[in-house]
Amino acid sequence: MAIKIIVAGPRGRMGKEAVHMIHDTEDFELIACLDHKNEGMNLKDLEGFQDDLTIPVYTDIEKCFSEQQADVFVDLTVPEVAYKHTKAALNHQIRPVIGTTGYTEAQLEELKQLAKEKQTGCIIAPNFAVGAVLMMKFAKMAAAYFPDVEIIEKHHDQKLDAPSGTAKKTAELIQEARNPKKQGHPDEEETIPGVRGGDFDGMRIHSMRLPGLVAHQEIVFGGAGQTLTIQHDSMNRASFMDGVKECVYQVMDLDELIYGLENIL
């Protein structure tokens, strides 16, 4: 039996890729989309979608969840609405797969408790690219040997949060393996505020935002007479779809919230 899916943000660049991936996957069935406009229209009537996508578009999430019997809710929107969407999905016992970053620790904790209460699986992934997940795993391995490290993440100029969820997750994984250390000269002074990047447990995170970029990250470790760079580049948004697909399969067997694709691969 096909997994019935609702997608939020179908007109966005990631959302559109997800719609096409779901449509092309035999085990999946796209049954509805959630958008901030185009209520009552069909997806096929919107620009960029094929004629066989006779899929209803909703603007009201409660109406959508009440009228459509979905298994999974895929959200690829923005932080301020994704949090509300995730809560609504869990309350309807629809399993969320969320690719939006920017949740606060308090929000994540609240969603964890709600998922546990509803016994409904939920996956929140800062990055769906399998290569990015491997990059984070390798960085954690390296941090046990190289305590001096800086993270440089680069994204398109329409990204709302900085640093990226991937950079934050990378730093957290490094923190688990690295002895705390304040890097740089003890008397270091920024003559331009912020030029050394954000400070996370003594390591620095730098965020770049430019048109033409998609999602890129370098983790640079320094040691005696050597450096080690671990780098991942997503050249287009199709690179994230294998991770989205895997999360849809995995969330069907969960009854709790999992944060990070690395925890299910």
mmCIF file of C-alpha atoms in Angstrom:
data_model
loop_
_atom_site.group_PDB
_atom_site.id
_atom_site.type_symbol
_atom_site.label_atom_id
_atom_site.label_comp_id
_atom_site.label_asym_id
_atom_site.label_seq_id
_atom_site.Cartn_x
_atom_site.Cartn_y
_atom_site.Cartn_z
ATOM 1 C CA MET A 1 0.000 0.000 0.000
ATOM 2 C CA ALA A 2 1.360 3.409 -0.959
ATOM 3 C CA ILE A 3 2.416 5.915 1.713
ATOM 4 C CA LYS A 4 0.032 8.875 1.505
ATOM 5 C CA ILE A 5 1.877 12.210 1.690
ATOM 6 C CA ILE A 6 1.027 15.905 2.044
ATOM 7 C CA VAL A 7 3.683 18.448 1.029
ATOM 8 C CA ALA A 8 3.941 21.978 2.405
ATOM 9 C CA GLY A 9 5.579 24.609 0.217
ATOM 10 C CA PRO A 10 5.179 22.944 -3.204
ATOM 11 C CA ARG A 11 6.076 26.092 -5.153
ATOM 12 C CA GLY A 12 9.425 26.533 -3.408
ATOM 13 C CA ARG A 13 12.589 25.155 -4.959
ATOM 14 C CA MET A 14 12.875 22.318 -2.445
ATOM 15 C CA GLY A 15 9.134 21.728 -2.371
ATOM 16 C CA LYS A 16 8.930 21.396 -6.126
ATOM 17 C CA GLU A 17 11.745 18.819 -6.120
ATOM 18 C CA ALA A 18 9.912 16.884 -3.391
ATOM 19 C CA VAL A 19 6.656 16.888 -5.375
ATOM 20 C CA HIS A 20 8.439 15.443 -8.422
ATOM 21 C CA MET A 21 10.290 12.846 -6.304
ATOM 22 C CA ILE A 22 7.065 11.675 -4.623
ATOM 23 C CA HIS A 23 5.255 11.550 -7.964
ATOM 24 C CA ASP A 24 8.046 9.386 -9.423
ATOM 25 C CA THR A 25 8.277 6.971 -6.446
ATOM 26 C CA GLU A 26 6.077 3.910 -6.785
ATOM 27 C CA ASP A 27 5.584 3.476 -3.020
ATOM 28 C CA PHE A 28 4.437 7.081 -2.492
ATOM 29 C CA GLU A 29 1.168 8.859 -3.207
ATOM 30 C CA LEU A 30 0.899 12.651 -3.089
ATOM 31 C CA ILE A 31 -2.628 13.400 -1.883
ATOM 32 C CA ALA A 32 -2.537 17.159 -1.103
ATOM 33 C CA CYS A 33 -0.359 20.247 -0.840
ATOM 34 C CA LEU A 34 -0.309 23.082 1.668
ATOM 35 C CA ASP A 35 0.456 26.554 0.314
ATOM 36 C CA HIS A 36 0.010 30.093 1.605
ATOM 37 C CA LYS A 37 -2.215 30.862 -1.396
ATOM 38 C CA ASN A 38 -4.047 29.098 -4.270
ATOM 39 C CA GLU A 39 -6.753 27.592 -2.013
ATOM 40 C CA GLY A 40 -9.081 25.309 -3.967
ATOM 41 C CA MET A 41 -6.812 24.995 -6.996
ATOM 42 C CA ASN A 42 -5.114 21.858 -8.277
ATOM 43 C CA LEU A 43 -1.348 21.501 -8.396
ATOM 44 C CA LYS A 44 -1.476 20.919 -12.150
ATOM 45 C CA ASP A 45 -2.865 24.459 -12.573
ATOM 46 C CA LEU A 46 0.231 26.030 -11.011
ATOM 47 C CA GLU A 47 3.318 26.910 -13.029
ATOM 48 C CA GLY A 48 5.966 24.198 -13.293
ATOM 49 C CA PHE A 49 3.812 21.128 -12.619
ATOM 50 C CA GLN A 50 2.729 18.407 -15.033
ATOM 51 C CA ASP A 51 -0.865 17.961 -16.165
ATOM 52 C CA ASP A 52 -1.433 14.673 -14.322
ATOM 53 C CA LEU A 53 -0.966 16.247 -10.875
ATOM 54 C CA THR A 54 -4.633 16.579 -9.971
ATOM 55 C CA ILE A 55 -3.729 17.315 -6.364
ATOM 56 C CA PRO A 56 -5.792 19.720 -4.198
ATOM 57 C CA VAL A 57 -4.047 22.766 -2.745
ATOM 58 C CA TYR A 58 -5.010 24.044 0.719
ATOM 59 C CA THR A 59 -4.113 27.172 2.651
ATOM 60 C CA ASP A 60 -5.769 26.058 5.916
ATOM 61 C CA ILE A 61 -3.699 23.319 7.572
ATOM 62 C CA GLU A 62 -6.512 22.155 9.875
ATOM 63 C CA LYS A 63 -8.897 21.810 6.937
ATOM 64 C CA CYS A 64 -6.213 19.954 4.968
ATOM 65 C CA PHE A 65 -5.480 17.482 7.759
ATOM 66 C CA SER A 66 -9.179 16.951 8.507
ATOM 67 C CA GLU A 67 -10.165 16.243 4.908
ATOM 68 C CA GLN A 68 -7.111 14.234 3.820
ATOM 69 C CA GLN A 69 -6.110 10.956 5.474
ATOM 70 C CA ALA A 70 -2.329 11.245 5.234
ATOM 71 C CA ASP A 71 0.450 9.070 6.640
ATOM 72 C CA VAL A 72 3.282 11.580 6.288
ATOM 73 C CA PHE A 73 3.587 15.368 6.153
ATOM 74 C CA VAL A 74 6.673 16.755 4.370
ATOM 75 C CA ASP A 75 7.490 20.379 5.201
ATOM 76 C CA LEU A 76 10.142 22.322 3.284
ATOM 77 C CA THR A 77 9.049 25.851 4.127
ATOM 78 C CA VAL A 78 10.465 28.409 6.601
ATOM 79 C CA PRO A 79 11.060 28.205 10.383
ATOM 80 C CA GLU A 80 8.216 30.438 11.576
ATOM 81 C CA VAL A 81 5.525 28.313 9.903
ATOM 82 C CA ALA A 82 7.233 24.900 9.998
ATOM 83 C CA TYR A 83 7.058 24.812 13.805
ATOM 84 C CA LYS A 84 3.293 25.419 13.741
ATOM 85 C CA HIS A 85 2.876 22.889 10.930
ATOM 86 C CA THR A 86 4.818 20.242 12.855
ATOM 87 C CA LYS A 87 2.663 20.700 15.961
ATOM 88 C CA ALA A 88 -0.525 20.475 13.894
ATOM 89 C CA ALA A 89 0.643 17.309 12.130
ATOM 90 C CA LEU A 90 1.570 15.600 15.395
ATOM 91 C CA ASN A 91 -1.767 16.561 16.933
ATOM 92 C CA HIS A 92 -3.468 14.858 13.967
ATOM 93 C CA GLN A 93 -1.068 11.888 14.329
ATOM 94 C CA ILE A 94 0.373 12.513 10.868
ATOM 95 C CA ARG A 95 4.111 11.795 10.805
ATOM 96 C CA PRO A 96 6.143 14.952 9.993
ATOM 97 C CA VAL A 97 9.329 14.905 7.915
ATOM 98 C CA ILE A 98 10.762 18.390 8.287
ATOM 99 C CA GLY A 99 13.606 19.898 6.289
ATOM 100 C CA THR A 100 13.355 23.401 7.694
ATOM 101 C CA THR A 101 16.030 24.632 10.109
ATOM 102 C CA GLY A 102 15.862 27.373 12.721
ATOM 103 C CA TYR A 103 13.990 25.639 15.554
ATOM 104 C CA THR A 104 14.890 26.776 19.074
ATOM 105 C CA GLU A 105 15.906 24.251 21.732
ATOM 106 C CA ALA A 106 12.634 24.956 23.550
ATOM 107 C CA GLN A 107 10.609 24.266 20.396
ATOM 108 C CA LEU A 108 12.465 21.005 19.736
ATOM 109 C CA GLU A 109 11.884 19.860 23.300
ATOM 110 C CA GLU A 110 8.182 20.688 23.059
ATOM 111 C CA LEU A 111 7.878 18.751 19.796
ATOM 112 C CA LYS A 112 9.763 15.784 21.276
ATOM 113 C CA GLN A 113 7.299 15.621 24.142
ATOM 114 C CA LEU A 114 4.319 15.948 21.798
ATOM 115 C CA ALA A 115 5.603 13.171 19.510
ATOM 116 C CA LYS A 116 6.079 10.938 22.549
ATOM 117 C CA GLU A 117 2.590 11.764 23.859
ATOM 118 C CA LYS A 118 0.973 11.071 20.477
ATOM 119 C CA GLN A 119 3.269 8.075 19.801
ATOM 120 C CA THR A 120 3.803 9.528 16.349
ATOM 121 C CA GLY A 121 7.106 9.455 14.505
ATOM 122 C CA CYS A 122 8.749 12.705 13.460
ATOM 123 C CA ILE A 123 12.051 13.436 11.712
ATOM 124 C CA ILE A 124 13.619 16.892 11.635
ATOM 125 C CA ALA A 125 16.711 16.969 9.426
ATOM 126 C CA PRO A 126 18.968 20.039 9.123
ATOM 127 C CA ASN A 127 20.240 18.565 5.856
ATOM 128 C CA PHE A 128 18.773 15.782 3.691
ATOM 129 C CA ALA A 129 21.914 15.277 1.565
ATOM 130 C CA VAL A 130 23.494 11.921 2.401
ATOM 131 C CA GLY A 131 26.939 13.363 1.617
ATOM 132 C CA ALA A 132 26.386 16.140 4.159
ATOM 133 C CA VAL A 133 25.497 13.581 6.815
ATOM 134 C CA LEU A 134 28.691 11.672 6.094
ATOM 135 C CA MET A 135 30.622 14.968 6.283
ATOM 136 C CA MET A 136 29.260 15.512 9.807
ATOM 137 C CA LYS A 137 30.115 11.962 10.870
ATOM 138 C CA PHE A 138 33.677 12.304 9.535
ATOM 139 C CA ALA A 139 34.062 15.650 11.321
ATOM 140 C CA LYS A 140 33.143 14.055 14.639
ATOM 141 C CA MET A 141 35.776 11.364 14.042
ATOM 142 C CA ALA A 142 38.441 13.946 13.207
ATOM 143 C CA ALA A 143 37.614 16.148 16.216
ATOM 144 C CA ALA A 144 38.997 13.510 18.579
ATOM 145 C CA TYR A 145 42.427 14.138 17.052
ATOM 146 C CA PHE A 146 42.214 17.798 15.938
ATOM 147 C CA PRO A 147 40.717 20.089 18.629
ATOM 148 C CA ASP A 148 41.351 23.256 16.560
ATOM 149 C CA VAL A 149 38.582 23.660 14.016
ATOM 150 C CA GLU A 150 36.543 26.282 12.165
ATOM 151 C CA ILE A 151 33.367 25.788 10.117
ATOM 152 C CA ILE A 152 32.587 27.773 6.971
ATOM 153 C CA GLU A 153 29.068 27.334 5.596
ATOM 154 C CA LYS A 154 27.871 28.924 2.360
ATOM 155 C CA HIS A 155 24.268 29.240 1.179
ATOM 156 C CA HIS A 156 22.112 31.170 -1.248
ATOM 157 C CA ASP A 157 21.196 34.709 -0.237
ATOM 158 C CA GLN A 158 17.525 33.877 0.407
ATOM 159 C CA LYS A 159 18.292 31.636 3.385
ATOM 160 C CA LEU A 160 16.788 33.138 6.545
ATOM 161 C CA ASP A 161 18.795 31.591 9.393
ATOM 162 C CA ALA A 162 22.511 31.815 10.107
ATOM 163 C CA PRO A 163 24.389 29.738 10.873
ATOM 164 C CA SER A 164 22.747 26.920 8.957
ATOM 165 C CA GLY A 165 21.204 23.991 10.778
ATOM 166 C CA THR A 166 23.893 21.782 9.262
ATOM 167 C CA ALA A 167 26.668 23.976 10.683
ATOM 168 C CA LYS A 168 25.065 23.966 14.132
ATOM 169 C CA LYS A 169 24.588 20.199 14.052
ATOM 170 C CA THR A 170 28.189 19.741 12.888
ATOM 171 C CA ALA A 171 29.446 21.878 15.767
ATOM 172 C CA GLU A 172 27.364 19.886 18.256
ATOM 173 C CA LEU A 173 28.785 16.589 16.964
ATOM 174 C CA ILE A 174 32.328 17.975 17.105
ATOM 175 C CA GLN A 175 31.663 19.168 20.663
ATOM 176 C CA GLU A 176 30.824 15.595 21.683
ATOM 177 C CA ALA A 177 34.275 14.346 20.597
ATOM 178 C CA ARG A 178 36.455 17.407 21.277
ATOM 179 C CA ASN A 179 37.894 18.664 24.537
ATOM 180 C CA PRO A 180 36.645 22.247 25.053
ATOM 181 C CA LYS A 181 39.177 24.753 23.799
ATOM 182 C CA LYS A 182 39.178 28.513 23.251
ATOM 183 C CA GLN A 183 40.878 28.950 19.896
ATOM 184 C CA GLY A 184 43.051 31.771 18.620
ATOM 185 C CA HIS A 185 45.324 34.172 20.500
ATOM 186 C CA PRO A 186 44.094 34.982 24.030
ATOM 187 C CA ASP A 187 44.467 38.692 23.299
ATOM 188 C CA GLU A 188 42.757 38.499 19.898
ATOM 189 C CA GLU A 189 40.721 41.610 19.080
ATOM 190 C CA GLU A 190 38.094 42.126 16.371
ATOM 191 C CA THR A 191 38.638 45.528 14.798
ATOM 192 C CA ILE A 192 35.453 44.862 12.795
ATOM 193 C CA PRO A 193 32.797 43.283 15.063
ATOM 194 C CA GLY A 194 31.891 39.734 14.065
ATOM 195 C CA VAL A 195 34.781 39.269 11.636
ATOM 196 C CA ARG A 196 35.940 36.110 13.445
ATOM 197 C CA GLY A 197 32.501 34.503 13.145
ATOM 198 C CA GLY A 198 30.221 33.066 15.799
ATOM 199 C CA ASP A 199 31.736 31.363 18.841
ATOM 200 C CA PHE A 200 30.418 27.890 19.674
ATOM 201 C CA ASP A 201 32.264 26.165 22.522
ATOM 202 C CA GLY A 202 35.467 27.949 21.499
ATOM 203 C CA MET A 203 35.270 27.025 17.794
ATOM 204 C CA ARG A 204 34.273 29.558 15.143
ATOM 205 C CA ILE A 205 31.420 29.299 12.627
ATOM 206 C CA HIS A 206 31.352 31.552 9.567
ATOM 207 C CA SER A 207 28.275 32.054 7.360
ATOM 208 C CA MET A 208 28.411 33.213 3.737
ATOM 209 C CA ARG A 209 25.289 34.224 1.777
ATOM 210 C CA LEU A 210 25.562 34.801 -1.979
ATOM 211 C CA PRO A 211 23.352 34.341 -5.053
ATOM 212 C CA GLY A 212 24.484 31.350 -7.091
ATOM 213 C CA LEU A 213 25.208 29.162 -4.066
ATOM 214 C CA VAL A 214 22.984 26.252 -3.002
ATOM 215 C CA ALA A 215 24.396 24.560 0.135
ATOM 216 C CA HIS A 216 28.087 24.152 0.879
ATOM 217 C CA GLN A 217 30.192 23.557 3.970
ATOM 218 C CA GLU A 218 33.855 23.196 4.872
ATOM 219 C CA ILE A 219 35.188 22.007 8.206
ATOM 220 C CA VAL A 220 38.845 22.950 8.535
ATOM 221 C CA PHE A 221 40.919 21.288 11.248
ATOM 222 C CA GLY A 222 44.383 22.575 12.188
ATOM 223 C CA GLY A 223 47.233 20.615 13.726
ATOM 224 C CA ALA A 224 50.991 20.687 14.085
ATOM 225 C CA GLY A 225 52.266 21.253 10.549
ATOM 226 C CA GLN A 226 49.047 20.091 8.870
ATOM 227 C CA THR A 227 45.418 20.892 8.123
ATOM 228 C CA LEU A 228 42.489 18.624 7.312
ATOM 229 C CA THR A 229 39.511 19.892 5.327
ATOM 230 C CA ILE A 230 36.228 17.999 5.051
ATOM 231 C CA GLN A 231 33.945 19.542 2.450
ATOM 232 C CA HIS A 232 30.514 18.904 0.999
ATOM 233 C CA ASP A 233 28.756 20.708 -1.861
ATOM 234 C CA SER A 234 25.160 20.418 -3.011
ATOM 235 C CA MET A 235 25.059 21.655 -6.592
ATOM 236 C CA ASN A 236 21.275 21.452 -6.893
ATOM 237 C CA ARG A 237 18.260 20.566 -4.782
ATOM 238 C CA ALA A 238 17.883 17.126 -6.321
ATOM 239 C CA SER A 239 20.824 16.183 -4.061
ATOM 240 C CA PHE A 240 18.489 16.299 -1.048
ATOM 241 C CA MET A 241 15.792 13.994 -2.374
ATOM 242 C CA ASP A 242 17.373 10.628 -1.504
ATOM 243 C CA GLY A 243 17.423 11.782 2.109
ATOM 244 C CA VAL A 244 13.791 12.940 1.996
ATOM 245 C CA LYS A 245 12.770 9.601 0.513
ATOM 246 C CA GLU A 246 14.642 7.639 3.184
ATOM 247 C CA CYS A 247 13.065 9.727 5.945
ATOM 248 C CA VAL A 248 9.551 9.060 4.609
ATOM 249 C CA TYR A 249 10.221 5.326 4.766
ATOM 250 C CA GLN A 250 11.852 5.474 8.207
ATOM 251 C CA VAL A 251 9.308 7.737 9.906
ATOM 252 C CA MET A 252 6.586 5.150 9.301
ATOM 253 C CA ASP A 253 8.251 2.892 11.902
ATOM 254 C CA LEU A 254 8.955 5.558 14.531
ATOM 255 C CA ASP A 255 6.948 6.641 17.576
ATOM 256 C CA GLU A 256 9.268 9.483 18.645
ATOM 257 C CA LEU A 257 11.052 12.548 17.277
ATOM 258 C CA ILE A 258 14.475 12.013 15.684
ATOM 259 C CA TYR A 259 16.664 15.043 14.991
ATOM 260 C CA GLY A 260 19.232 14.652 12.219
ATOM 261 C CA LEU A 261 19.456 12.307 9.273
ATOM 262 C CA GLU A 262 22.642 10.809 10.749
ATOM 263 C CA ASN A 263 20.533 9.192 13.474
ATOM 264 C CA ILE A 264 18.570 7.037 11.032
ATOM 265 C CA LEU A 265 21.202 6.159 8.410
#
